[in-house]
Coordinates of C-alpha atoms in Angstrom, one line a residue:
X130 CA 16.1 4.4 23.0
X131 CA 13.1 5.1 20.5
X132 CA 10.8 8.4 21.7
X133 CA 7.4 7.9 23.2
X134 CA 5.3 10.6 21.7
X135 CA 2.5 12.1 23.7
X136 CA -0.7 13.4 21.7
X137 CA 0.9 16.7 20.2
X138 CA 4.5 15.5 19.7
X139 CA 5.8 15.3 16.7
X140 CA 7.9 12.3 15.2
X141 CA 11.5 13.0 15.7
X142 CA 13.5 12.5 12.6
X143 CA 13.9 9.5 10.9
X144 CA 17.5 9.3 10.9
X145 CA 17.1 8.3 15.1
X146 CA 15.3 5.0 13.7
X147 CA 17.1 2.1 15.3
X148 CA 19.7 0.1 12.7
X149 CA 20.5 -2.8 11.4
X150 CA 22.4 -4.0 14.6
X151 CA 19.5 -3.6 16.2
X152 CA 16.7 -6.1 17.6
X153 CA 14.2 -3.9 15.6
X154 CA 15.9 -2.0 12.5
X155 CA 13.7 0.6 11.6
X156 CA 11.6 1.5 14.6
X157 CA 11.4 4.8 15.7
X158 CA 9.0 5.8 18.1
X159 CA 6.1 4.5 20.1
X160 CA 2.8 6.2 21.0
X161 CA -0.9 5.2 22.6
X162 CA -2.6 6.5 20.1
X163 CA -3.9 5.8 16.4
X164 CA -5.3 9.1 15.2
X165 CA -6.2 9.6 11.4
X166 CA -4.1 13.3 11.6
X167 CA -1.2 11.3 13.2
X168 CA -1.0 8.4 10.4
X169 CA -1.1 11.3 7.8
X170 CA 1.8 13.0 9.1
X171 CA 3.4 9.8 9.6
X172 CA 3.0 8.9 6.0
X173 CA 4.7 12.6 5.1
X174 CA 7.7 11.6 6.5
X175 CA 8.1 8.3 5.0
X176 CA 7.0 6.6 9.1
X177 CA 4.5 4.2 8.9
X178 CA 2.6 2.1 11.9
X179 CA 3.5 -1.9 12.9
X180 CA 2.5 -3.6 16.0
X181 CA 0.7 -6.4 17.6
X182 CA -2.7 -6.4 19.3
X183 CA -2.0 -5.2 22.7
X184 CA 1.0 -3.6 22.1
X185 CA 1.7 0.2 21.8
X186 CA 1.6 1.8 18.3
X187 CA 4.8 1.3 17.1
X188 CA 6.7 3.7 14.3
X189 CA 8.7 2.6 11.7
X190 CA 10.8 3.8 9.3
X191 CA 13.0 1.3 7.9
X192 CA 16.6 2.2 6.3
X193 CA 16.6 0.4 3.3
X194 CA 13.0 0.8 1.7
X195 CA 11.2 -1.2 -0.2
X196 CA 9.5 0.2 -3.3
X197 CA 8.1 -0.7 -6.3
X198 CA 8.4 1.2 -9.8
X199 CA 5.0 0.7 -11.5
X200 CA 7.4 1.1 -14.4
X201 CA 9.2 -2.0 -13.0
X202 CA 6.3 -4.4 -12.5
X203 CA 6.9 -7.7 -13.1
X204 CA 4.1 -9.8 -15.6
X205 CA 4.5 -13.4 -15.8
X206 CA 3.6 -15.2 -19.2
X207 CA 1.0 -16.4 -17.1
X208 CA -0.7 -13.1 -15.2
X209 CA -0.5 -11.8 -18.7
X210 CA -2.6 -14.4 -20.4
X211 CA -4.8 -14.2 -16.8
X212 CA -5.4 -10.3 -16.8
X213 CA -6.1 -10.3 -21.1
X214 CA -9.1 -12.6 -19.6
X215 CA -10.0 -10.4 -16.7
X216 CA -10.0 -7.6 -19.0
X217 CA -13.0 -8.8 -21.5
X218 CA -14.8 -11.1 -19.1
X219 CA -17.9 -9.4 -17.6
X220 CA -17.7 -12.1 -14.9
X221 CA -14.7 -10.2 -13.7
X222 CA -15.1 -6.8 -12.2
X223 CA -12.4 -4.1 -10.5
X224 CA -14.2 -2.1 -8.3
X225 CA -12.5 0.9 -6.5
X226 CA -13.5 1.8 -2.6
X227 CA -16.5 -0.5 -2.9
X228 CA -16.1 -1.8 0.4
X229 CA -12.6 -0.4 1.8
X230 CA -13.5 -1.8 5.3
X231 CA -14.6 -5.2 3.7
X232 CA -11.1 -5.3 2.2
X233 CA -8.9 -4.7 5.7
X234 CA -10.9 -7.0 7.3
X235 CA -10.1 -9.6 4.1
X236 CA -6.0 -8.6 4.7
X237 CA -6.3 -9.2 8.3
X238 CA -7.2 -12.5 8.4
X239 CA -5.3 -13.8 5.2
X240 CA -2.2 -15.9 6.3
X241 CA 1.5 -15.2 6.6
X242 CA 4.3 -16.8 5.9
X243 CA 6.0 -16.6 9.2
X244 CA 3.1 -14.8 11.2
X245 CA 0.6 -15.5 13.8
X246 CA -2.2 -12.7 14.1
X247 CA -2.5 -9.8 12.3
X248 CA -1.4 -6.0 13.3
X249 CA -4.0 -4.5 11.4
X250 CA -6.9 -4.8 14.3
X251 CA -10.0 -3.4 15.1
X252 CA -8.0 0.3 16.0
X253 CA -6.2 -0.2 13.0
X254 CA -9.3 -0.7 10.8
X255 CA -11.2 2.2 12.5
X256 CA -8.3 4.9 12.1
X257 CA -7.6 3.8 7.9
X258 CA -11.2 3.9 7.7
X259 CA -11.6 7.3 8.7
X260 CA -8.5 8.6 5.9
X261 CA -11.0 6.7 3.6
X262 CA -13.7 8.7 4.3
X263 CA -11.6 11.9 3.7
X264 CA -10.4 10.8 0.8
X265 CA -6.8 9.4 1.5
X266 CA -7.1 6.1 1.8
X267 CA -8.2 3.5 -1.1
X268 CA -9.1 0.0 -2.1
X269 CA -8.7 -1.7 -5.5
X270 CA -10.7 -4.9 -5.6
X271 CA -11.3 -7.7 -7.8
X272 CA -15.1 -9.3 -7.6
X273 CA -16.0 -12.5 -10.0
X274 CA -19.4 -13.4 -10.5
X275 CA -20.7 -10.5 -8.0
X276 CA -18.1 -11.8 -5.3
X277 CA -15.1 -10.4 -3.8
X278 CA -11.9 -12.3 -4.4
X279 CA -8.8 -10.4 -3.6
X280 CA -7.5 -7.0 -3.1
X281 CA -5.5 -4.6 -1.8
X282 CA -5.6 -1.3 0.4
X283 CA -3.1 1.9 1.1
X284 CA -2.9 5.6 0.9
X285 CA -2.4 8.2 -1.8
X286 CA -1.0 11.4 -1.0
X287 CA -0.1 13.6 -3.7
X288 CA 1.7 11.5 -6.6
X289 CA 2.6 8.8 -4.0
X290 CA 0.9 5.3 -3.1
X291 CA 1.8 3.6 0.5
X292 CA 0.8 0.0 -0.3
X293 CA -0.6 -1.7 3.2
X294 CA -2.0 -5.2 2.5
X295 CA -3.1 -7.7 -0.3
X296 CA -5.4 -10.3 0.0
X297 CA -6.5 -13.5 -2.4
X298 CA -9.3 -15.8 -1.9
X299 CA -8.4 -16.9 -5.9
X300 CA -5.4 -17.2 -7.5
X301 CA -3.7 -14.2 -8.9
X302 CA -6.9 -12.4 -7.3
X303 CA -4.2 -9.8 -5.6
X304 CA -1.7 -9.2 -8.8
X305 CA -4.9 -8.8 -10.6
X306 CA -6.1 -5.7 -8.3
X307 CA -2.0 -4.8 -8.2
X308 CA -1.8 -5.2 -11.8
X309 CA -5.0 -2.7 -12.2
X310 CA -3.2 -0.5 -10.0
X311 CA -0.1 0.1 -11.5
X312 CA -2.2 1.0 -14.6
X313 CA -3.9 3.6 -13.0
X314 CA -1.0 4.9 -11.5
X315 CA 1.1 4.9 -14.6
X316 CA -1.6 6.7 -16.3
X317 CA -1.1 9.2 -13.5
X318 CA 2.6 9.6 -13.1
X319 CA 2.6 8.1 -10.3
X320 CA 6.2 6.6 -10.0
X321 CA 6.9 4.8 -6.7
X322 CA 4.8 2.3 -4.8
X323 CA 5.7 2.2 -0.9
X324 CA 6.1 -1.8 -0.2
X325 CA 7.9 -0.9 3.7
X326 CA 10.1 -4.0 4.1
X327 CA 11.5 -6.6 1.8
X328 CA 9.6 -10.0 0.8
X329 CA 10.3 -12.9 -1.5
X330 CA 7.2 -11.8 -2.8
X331 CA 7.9 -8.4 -3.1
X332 CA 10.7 -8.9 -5.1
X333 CA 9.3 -11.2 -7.9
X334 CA 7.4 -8.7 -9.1
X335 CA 9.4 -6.4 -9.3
X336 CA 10.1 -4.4 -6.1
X337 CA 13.0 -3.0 -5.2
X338 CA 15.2 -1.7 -2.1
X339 CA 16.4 2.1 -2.2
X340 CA 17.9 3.8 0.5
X341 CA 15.6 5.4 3.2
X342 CA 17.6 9.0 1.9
X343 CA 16.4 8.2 -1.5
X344 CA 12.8 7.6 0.2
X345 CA 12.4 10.6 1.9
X346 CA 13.4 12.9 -0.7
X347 CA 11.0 11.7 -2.9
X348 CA 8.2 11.4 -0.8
X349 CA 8.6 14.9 0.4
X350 CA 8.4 15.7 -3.0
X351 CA 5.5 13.9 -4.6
X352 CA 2.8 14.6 -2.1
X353 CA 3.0 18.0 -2.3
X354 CA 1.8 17.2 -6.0
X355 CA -1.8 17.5 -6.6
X356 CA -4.0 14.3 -5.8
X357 CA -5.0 11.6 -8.7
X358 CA -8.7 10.7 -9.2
X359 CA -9.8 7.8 -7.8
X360 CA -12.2 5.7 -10.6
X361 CA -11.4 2.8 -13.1
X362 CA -12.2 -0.4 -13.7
X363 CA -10.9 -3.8 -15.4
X364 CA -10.9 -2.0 -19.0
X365 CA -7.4 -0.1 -17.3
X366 CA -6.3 -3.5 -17.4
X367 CA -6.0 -3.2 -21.4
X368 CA -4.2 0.1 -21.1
X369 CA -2.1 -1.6 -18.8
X370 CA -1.3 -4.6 -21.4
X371 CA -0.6 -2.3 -24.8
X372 CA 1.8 -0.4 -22.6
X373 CA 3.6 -3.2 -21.7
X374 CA 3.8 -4.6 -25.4
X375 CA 5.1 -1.4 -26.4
X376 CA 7.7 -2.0 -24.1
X377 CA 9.1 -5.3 -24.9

């Protein structure tokens, strides 16, 4: 049985997350409500929301985890030879929290493999749009000739990124806004990007699964760290690129 929480409750702990042998590994409790204070704590304790319109909010917190080492990100030949270009080209711009609503709405109605609808809905919107407005809740986006083309959202705690969504209207529109991010967060110590659950997609660039133990512990640590700024733009891109050819 997963808990129902009531407006004050707090999340049991994540170890009474249903398992593997379950219909739904990883879910943990259920609520009515999606409250900006709620998703915070939930994001503290390595829980994060999943459901479908007109379904209660449903709380996750899946055992293993899917991260991403920005250390560990994956550059084809190809994204390398695209992002050099994004990098110069004034036609190319990465804007940060231009239009953070702009961008959800972009996520949810981008297709998935797999999936009908979208779980990020108009609640869903509304609640990440308030942790915008105080601060914990980003957008990187990538805009070509004055036009937004892809992006992504999440939330920043600390020295930790939860990644939510990604979004391309071009190709490589999303790994350029990923690619930018990783930069930024390299710069900043930042060393693990939440992914949630595993995806072919995931994967190819370089994500990872760790045990939900191994999540925890390092969540609980990092965003108790003090917060990174918030403001760059394709020139990180470069930064990004030297570091990497000083790697290889």
């Amino acid at each position: 049985m997963i808990t129902w929480l009531r407006p004050n409750d707090p999340f049991p702990p994540v170890k009474r997350a249903l398992g593997a042998s379950s219909g739904a590994p990883g879910l943990l409790a259920a609520s009515t409500e999606l409250l900006p204070a709620r998703l915070l704590d939930a994001y503290r304790h390595g829980i994060f929301p999943w459901y479908s319109d007109g379904q209660p909010v449903l709380w996750w917190s899946p055992d293993p985890r899917m991260i991403l080492r920005p250390s560990a990100f994956k550059v084809s030949p190809s994204l390398r030879k695209t992002l050099r270009r994004v990098a110069r080209d004034p036609a190319w711009e990465i804007r940060v929290d231009h239009d953070f609503a702009a961008v959800m709405r972009a996520c949810a109605q981008a297709p998935r493999q797999g999936q009908d609808g979208t779980w990020i809905t108009t609640a869903v919107i509304d609640a990440y749009s308030a942790l915008h407005r105080a601060g914990y809740a980003h957008s990187v986006e990538t805009w070509y000739n004055g036009v937004p083309v892809g992006g992504l959202y999440g939330v920043s705690l600390g020295r930790m990124f939860f990644g939510e969504s990604m979004f391309a209207a071009m190709t490589d529109a999303s790994k350029i806004a990923l690619a930018a991010l990783v930069g930024h967060l390299r710069q900043h110590k930042v060393e693990v990007i939440d992914c949630q659950q595993n995806t072919a997609h995931l994967a190819s660039l370089g994500a990872h699964e760790i045990t939900r133990t191994t999540f925890i512990e390092h969540v609980q640590a990092s965003v108790e760290a003090e917060p990174i700024p918030w403001r760059f733009d394709q020139t990180i891109l470069l930064d990004f690129l030297a570091s990497q050819a000083s790697q290889s």
